[in-house]
Amino acid sequence: MENTGITFKEFTKTYIRNFPDEFRYLQTPVQVYDMDDLSVKNLVTPTPLLKADFNFIVFAANGNFEQQVGNEIKKVSAHQALLVLQGEVTALLR
């Protein structure tokens, strides 16, 4: 399966429906975003396999999601976190 490199800005514009034009990207080494601010209800899933050019951690304060990281499917529930390192192939499944 082919994967594509993608930046955070490209991901949000491509895979979040109705992404707010006024959303402010942080220009800092560490960026923290509330998924509700990213229109989590409007995420287009599943995403294709992507290779992020950044490390990211997703913490589920409530609810749950499934993320493919490499060949593994990770199920993350409330009060759990998932770390995806730069260069890993990943896809948001649900």
Short mmCIF file of N, CA and C in Angstrom, two decimals:
data_model
loop_
_atom_site.label_atom_id
_atom_site.label_comp_id
_atom_site.label_asym_id
_atom_site.label_seq_id
_atom_site.Cartn_x
_atom_site.Cartn_y
_atom_site.Cartn_z
N MET A 1 0.85 -1.17 0.00
CA MET A 1 0.00 0.00 0.00
C MET A 1 0.89 1.24 0.00
N GLU A 2 0.61 2.18 -0.85
CA GLU A 2 1.42 3.39 -0.96
C GLU A 2 1.03 4.39 0.12
N ASN A 3 2.02 5.13 0.62
CA ASN A 3 1.72 6.16 1.61
C ASN A 3 2.27 7.48 1.11
N THR A 4 1.73 8.55 1.66
CA THR A 4 2.09 9.89 1.23
C THR A 4 2.55 10.69 2.42
N GLY A 5 3.61 11.47 2.27
CA GLY A 5 4.04 12.36 3.34
C GLY A 5 3.07 13.53 3.43
N ILE A 6 2.84 14.03 4.64
CA ILE A 6 1.87 15.11 4.82
C ILE A 6 2.24 15.95 6.04
N THR A 7 1.97 17.23 5.96
CA THR A 7 2.17 18.11 7.10
C THR A 7 0.86 18.21 7.89
N PHE A 8 0.94 18.74 9.13
CA PHE A 8 -0.26 18.91 9.94
C PHE A 8 -1.25 19.83 9.23
N LYS A 9 -0.77 20.91 8.67
CA LYS A 9 -1.65 21.86 7.98
C LYS A 9 -2.33 21.20 6.79
N GLU A 10 -1.60 20.40 6.01
CA GLU A 10 -2.20 19.70 4.88
C GLU A 10 -3.25 18.69 5.36
N PHE A 11 -2.94 17.98 6.46
CA PHE A 11 -3.88 17.00 7.00
C PHE A 11 -5.20 17.67 7.39
N THR A 12 -5.13 18.76 8.15
CA THR A 12 -6.35 19.39 8.61
C THR A 12 -7.18 19.95 7.46
N LYS A 13 -6.54 20.53 6.47
CA LYS A 13 -7.28 21.09 5.34
C LYS A 13 -7.89 20.00 4.45
N THR A 14 -7.24 18.84 4.39
CA THR A 14 -7.70 17.77 3.50
C THR A 14 -8.72 16.84 4.16
N TYR A 15 -8.54 16.52 5.44
CA TYR A 15 -9.34 15.47 6.06
C TYR A 15 -10.32 15.95 7.12
N ILE A 16 -10.46 17.24 7.29
CA ILE A 16 -11.49 17.75 8.20
C ILE A 16 -12.45 18.59 7.38
N ARG A 17 -13.71 18.15 7.31
CA ARG A 17 -14.74 18.90 6.59
C ARG A 17 -15.02 20.20 7.33
N ASN A 18 -15.35 21.22 6.59
CA ASN A 18 -15.73 22.52 7.18
C ASN A 18 -14.66 23.03 8.14
N PHE A 19 -13.40 22.86 7.77
CA PHE A 19 -12.31 23.31 8.63
C PHE A 19 -12.39 24.82 8.76
N PRO A 20 -12.36 25.36 9.99
CA PRO A 20 -12.53 26.80 10.16
C PRO A 20 -11.37 27.60 9.56
N ASP A 21 -11.69 28.56 8.71
CA ASP A 21 -10.66 29.40 8.09
C ASP A 21 -9.87 30.18 9.12
N GLU A 22 -10.52 30.50 10.25
CA GLU A 22 -9.86 31.32 11.27
C GLU A 22 -8.99 30.51 12.23
N PHE A 23 -8.88 29.19 12.01
CA PHE A 23 -8.08 28.36 12.90
C PHE A 23 -6.65 28.87 12.92
N ARG A 24 -6.08 29.00 14.10
CA ARG A 24 -4.74 29.53 14.26
C ARG A 24 -3.73 28.41 14.48
N TYR A 25 -2.86 28.19 13.51
CA TYR A 25 -1.78 27.23 13.66
C TYR A 25 -0.72 27.84 14.55
N LEU A 26 -0.24 27.08 15.49
CA LEU A 26 0.82 27.57 16.37
C LEU A 26 2.16 27.44 15.67
N GLN A 27 2.97 28.43 15.81
CA GLN A 27 4.31 28.42 15.20
C GLN A 27 5.35 28.18 16.28
N THR A 28 5.13 27.17 17.10
CA THR A 28 6.01 26.86 18.22
C THR A 28 6.51 25.42 18.07
N PRO A 29 7.63 25.08 18.72
CA PRO A 29 8.14 23.71 18.62
C PRO A 29 7.14 22.66 19.12
N VAL A 30 6.39 22.98 20.16
CA VAL A 30 5.36 22.08 20.68
C VAL A 30 4.02 22.74 20.44
N GLN A 31 3.14 22.01 19.78
CA GLN A 31 1.82 22.54 19.46
C GLN A 31 0.77 21.66 20.12
N VAL A 32 -0.17 22.28 20.84
CA VAL A 32 -1.23 21.55 21.52
C VAL A 32 -2.56 22.08 21.00
N TYR A 33 -3.40 21.15 20.53
CA TYR A 33 -4.70 21.52 19.98
C TYR A 33 -5.78 20.69 20.65
N ASP A 34 -6.92 21.28 20.88
CA ASP A 34 -8.10 20.58 21.36
C ASP A 34 -8.83 20.05 20.13
N MET A 35 -9.06 18.74 20.06
CA MET A 35 -9.71 18.17 18.88
C MET A 35 -11.08 18.78 18.61
N ASP A 36 -11.76 19.25 19.66
CA ASP A 36 -13.04 19.92 19.43
C ASP A 36 -12.84 21.17 18.58
N ASP A 37 -11.69 21.85 18.75
CA ASP A 37 -11.39 23.03 17.94
C ASP A 37 -11.10 22.66 16.50
N LEU A 38 -10.74 21.42 16.26
CA LEU A 38 -10.44 20.96 14.90
C LEU A 38 -11.65 20.32 14.25
N SER A 39 -12.82 20.54 14.82
CA SER A 39 -14.06 19.99 14.26
C SER A 39 -14.03 18.47 14.20
N VAL A 40 -13.76 17.85 15.35
CA VAL A 40 -13.61 16.40 15.40
C VAL A 40 -14.82 15.67 14.81
N LYS A 41 -16.00 16.24 14.90
CA LYS A 41 -17.19 15.59 14.34
C LYS A 41 -17.17 15.60 12.83
N ASN A 42 -16.28 16.40 12.24
CA ASN A 42 -16.21 16.51 10.79
C ASN A 42 -14.99 15.81 10.19
N LEU A 43 -14.31 14.98 10.97
CA LEU A 43 -13.16 14.24 10.43
C LEU A 43 -13.62 13.28 9.34
N VAL A 44 -12.89 13.24 8.25
CA VAL A 44 -13.18 12.34 7.14
C VAL A 44 -12.37 11.06 7.38
N THR A 45 -13.06 9.99 7.75
CA THR A 45 -12.38 8.72 8.02
C THR A 45 -12.94 7.63 7.13
N PRO A 46 -12.15 6.62 6.84
CA PRO A 46 -10.75 6.49 7.23
C PRO A 46 -9.87 7.34 6.33
N THR A 47 -8.74 7.78 6.89
CA THR A 47 -7.78 8.50 6.07
C THR A 47 -6.89 7.48 5.37
N PRO A 48 -6.28 7.84 4.26
CA PRO A 48 -5.31 6.92 3.66
C PRO A 48 -4.08 6.85 4.54
N LEU A 49 -3.22 5.88 4.29
CA LEU A 49 -1.96 5.80 5.02
C LEU A 49 -1.13 7.03 4.70
N LEU A 50 -0.67 7.69 5.73
CA LEU A 50 0.11 8.92 5.59
C LEU A 50 1.39 8.81 6.41
N LYS A 51 2.41 9.49 5.99
CA LYS A 51 3.65 9.54 6.75
C LYS A 51 3.82 10.99 7.21
N ALA A 52 3.56 11.23 8.48
CA ALA A 52 3.61 12.59 9.02
C ALA A 52 5.04 13.08 9.10
N ASP A 53 5.23 14.38 8.91
CA ASP A 53 6.56 14.96 9.04
C ASP A 53 6.74 15.58 10.43
N PHE A 54 5.97 15.08 11.40
CA PHE A 54 6.01 15.57 12.77
C PHE A 54 5.65 14.42 13.71
N ASN A 55 6.08 14.50 14.97
CA ASN A 55 5.64 13.57 16.02
C ASN A 55 4.31 14.08 16.54
N PHE A 56 3.42 13.17 16.91
CA PHE A 56 2.20 13.64 17.55
C PHE A 56 1.68 12.66 18.59
N ILE A 57 1.03 13.22 19.59
CA ILE A 57 0.38 12.45 20.65
C ILE A 57 -1.09 12.83 20.61
N VAL A 58 -1.95 11.84 20.63
CA VAL A 58 -3.38 12.08 20.72
C VAL A 58 -3.85 11.51 22.06
N PHE A 59 -4.45 12.37 22.88
CA PHE A 59 -4.98 11.96 24.18
C PHE A 59 -6.50 12.01 24.09
N ALA A 60 -7.14 10.89 24.38
CA ALA A 60 -8.60 10.84 24.36
C ALA A 60 -9.13 11.18 25.75
N ALA A 61 -9.61 12.40 25.92
CA ALA A 61 -10.20 12.81 27.20
C ALA A 61 -11.51 12.06 27.43
N ASN A 62 -12.21 11.80 26.34
CA ASN A 62 -13.43 10.99 26.39
C ASN A 62 -13.61 10.36 25.02
N GLY A 63 -14.50 9.41 24.91
CA GLY A 63 -14.71 8.72 23.64
C GLY A 63 -13.58 7.77 23.32
N ASN A 64 -13.45 7.43 22.05
CA ASN A 64 -12.41 6.49 21.62
C ASN A 64 -12.15 6.66 20.14
N PHE A 65 -11.05 6.08 19.67
CA PHE A 65 -10.73 6.09 18.24
C PHE A 65 -9.84 4.91 17.92
N GLU A 66 -9.73 4.59 16.63
CA GLU A 66 -8.84 3.55 16.15
C GLU A 66 -7.87 4.17 15.16
N GLN A 67 -6.59 3.87 15.35
CA GLN A 67 -5.54 4.42 14.51
C GLN A 67 -4.64 3.28 14.05
N GLN A 68 -4.37 3.22 12.76
CA GLN A 68 -3.38 2.27 12.27
C GLN A 68 -2.02 2.95 12.36
N VAL A 69 -1.05 2.27 12.97
CA VAL A 69 0.32 2.75 13.06
C VAL A 69 1.19 1.61 12.55
N GLY A 70 1.83 1.82 11.40
CA GLY A 70 2.55 0.72 10.78
C GLY A 70 1.57 -0.37 10.40
N ASN A 71 1.82 -1.59 10.84
CA ASN A 71 0.92 -2.71 10.55
C ASN A 71 -0.03 -3.01 11.69
N GLU A 72 -0.01 -2.21 12.75
CA GLU A 72 -0.84 -2.47 13.92
C GLU A 72 -2.05 -1.54 13.98
N ILE A 73 -3.15 -2.07 14.49
CA ILE A 73 -4.35 -1.27 14.74
C ILE A 73 -4.38 -0.98 16.24
N LYS A 74 -4.37 0.30 16.60
CA LYS A 74 -4.38 0.72 18.00
C LYS A 74 -5.78 1.23 18.34
N LYS A 75 -6.37 0.67 19.40
CA LYS A 75 -7.67 1.11 19.89
C LYS A 75 -7.41 1.94 21.14
N VAL A 76 -7.78 3.21 21.09
CA VAL A 76 -7.51 4.13 22.18
C VAL A 76 -8.83 4.58 22.79
N SER A 77 -8.96 4.40 24.10
CA SER A 77 -10.18 4.77 24.83
C SER A 77 -9.92 5.99 25.69
N ALA A 78 -10.98 6.45 26.35
CA ALA A 78 -10.89 7.62 27.22
C ALA A 78 -9.75 7.47 28.22
N HIS A 79 -9.01 8.55 28.43
CA HIS A 79 -7.89 8.64 29.37
C HIS A 79 -6.67 7.84 28.93
N GLN A 80 -6.58 7.55 27.64
CA GLN A 80 -5.40 6.91 27.08
C GLN A 80 -4.80 7.82 26.02
N ALA A 81 -3.53 7.60 25.71
CA ALA A 81 -2.84 8.41 24.71
C ALA A 81 -2.15 7.50 23.71
N LEU A 82 -1.94 8.04 22.51
CA LEU A 82 -1.23 7.33 21.46
C LEU A 82 -0.13 8.24 20.94
N LEU A 83 1.10 7.72 20.86
CA LEU A 83 2.24 8.45 20.32
C LEU A 83 2.55 7.90 18.92
N VAL A 84 2.63 8.80 17.96
CA VAL A 84 3.03 8.43 16.60
C VAL A 84 4.27 9.25 16.27
N LEU A 85 5.35 8.58 15.95
CA LEU A 85 6.61 9.26 15.68
C LEU A 85 6.72 9.70 14.23
N GLN A 86 7.47 10.76 14.03
CA GLN A 86 7.74 11.27 12.68
C GLN A 86 8.25 10.14 11.81
N GLY A 87 7.71 10.04 10.62
CA GLY A 87 8.14 9.02 9.67
C GLY A 87 7.36 7.72 9.74
N GLU A 88 6.57 7.52 10.81
CA GLU A 88 5.75 6.31 10.88
C GLU A 88 4.55 6.47 9.94
N VAL A 89 4.15 5.37 9.34
CA VAL A 89 2.99 5.36 8.48
C VAL A 89 1.77 5.16 9.36
N THR A 90 0.75 6.02 9.18
CA THR A 90 -0.40 5.99 10.05
C THR A 90 -1.67 6.37 9.31
N ALA A 91 -2.80 5.90 9.81
CA ALA A 91 -4.10 6.27 9.26
C ALA A 91 -5.12 6.28 10.37
N LEU A 92 -5.99 7.29 10.38
CA LEU A 92 -7.09 7.34 11.33
C LEU A 92 -8.22 6.49 10.75
N LEU A 93 -8.60 5.44 11.46
CA LEU A 93 -9.59 4.51 10.96
C LEU A 93 -11.01 4.88 11.37
N ARG A 94 -11.19 5.21 12.65
CA ARG A 94 -12.51 5.64 13.16
C ARG A 94 -12.36 6.31 14.50
#
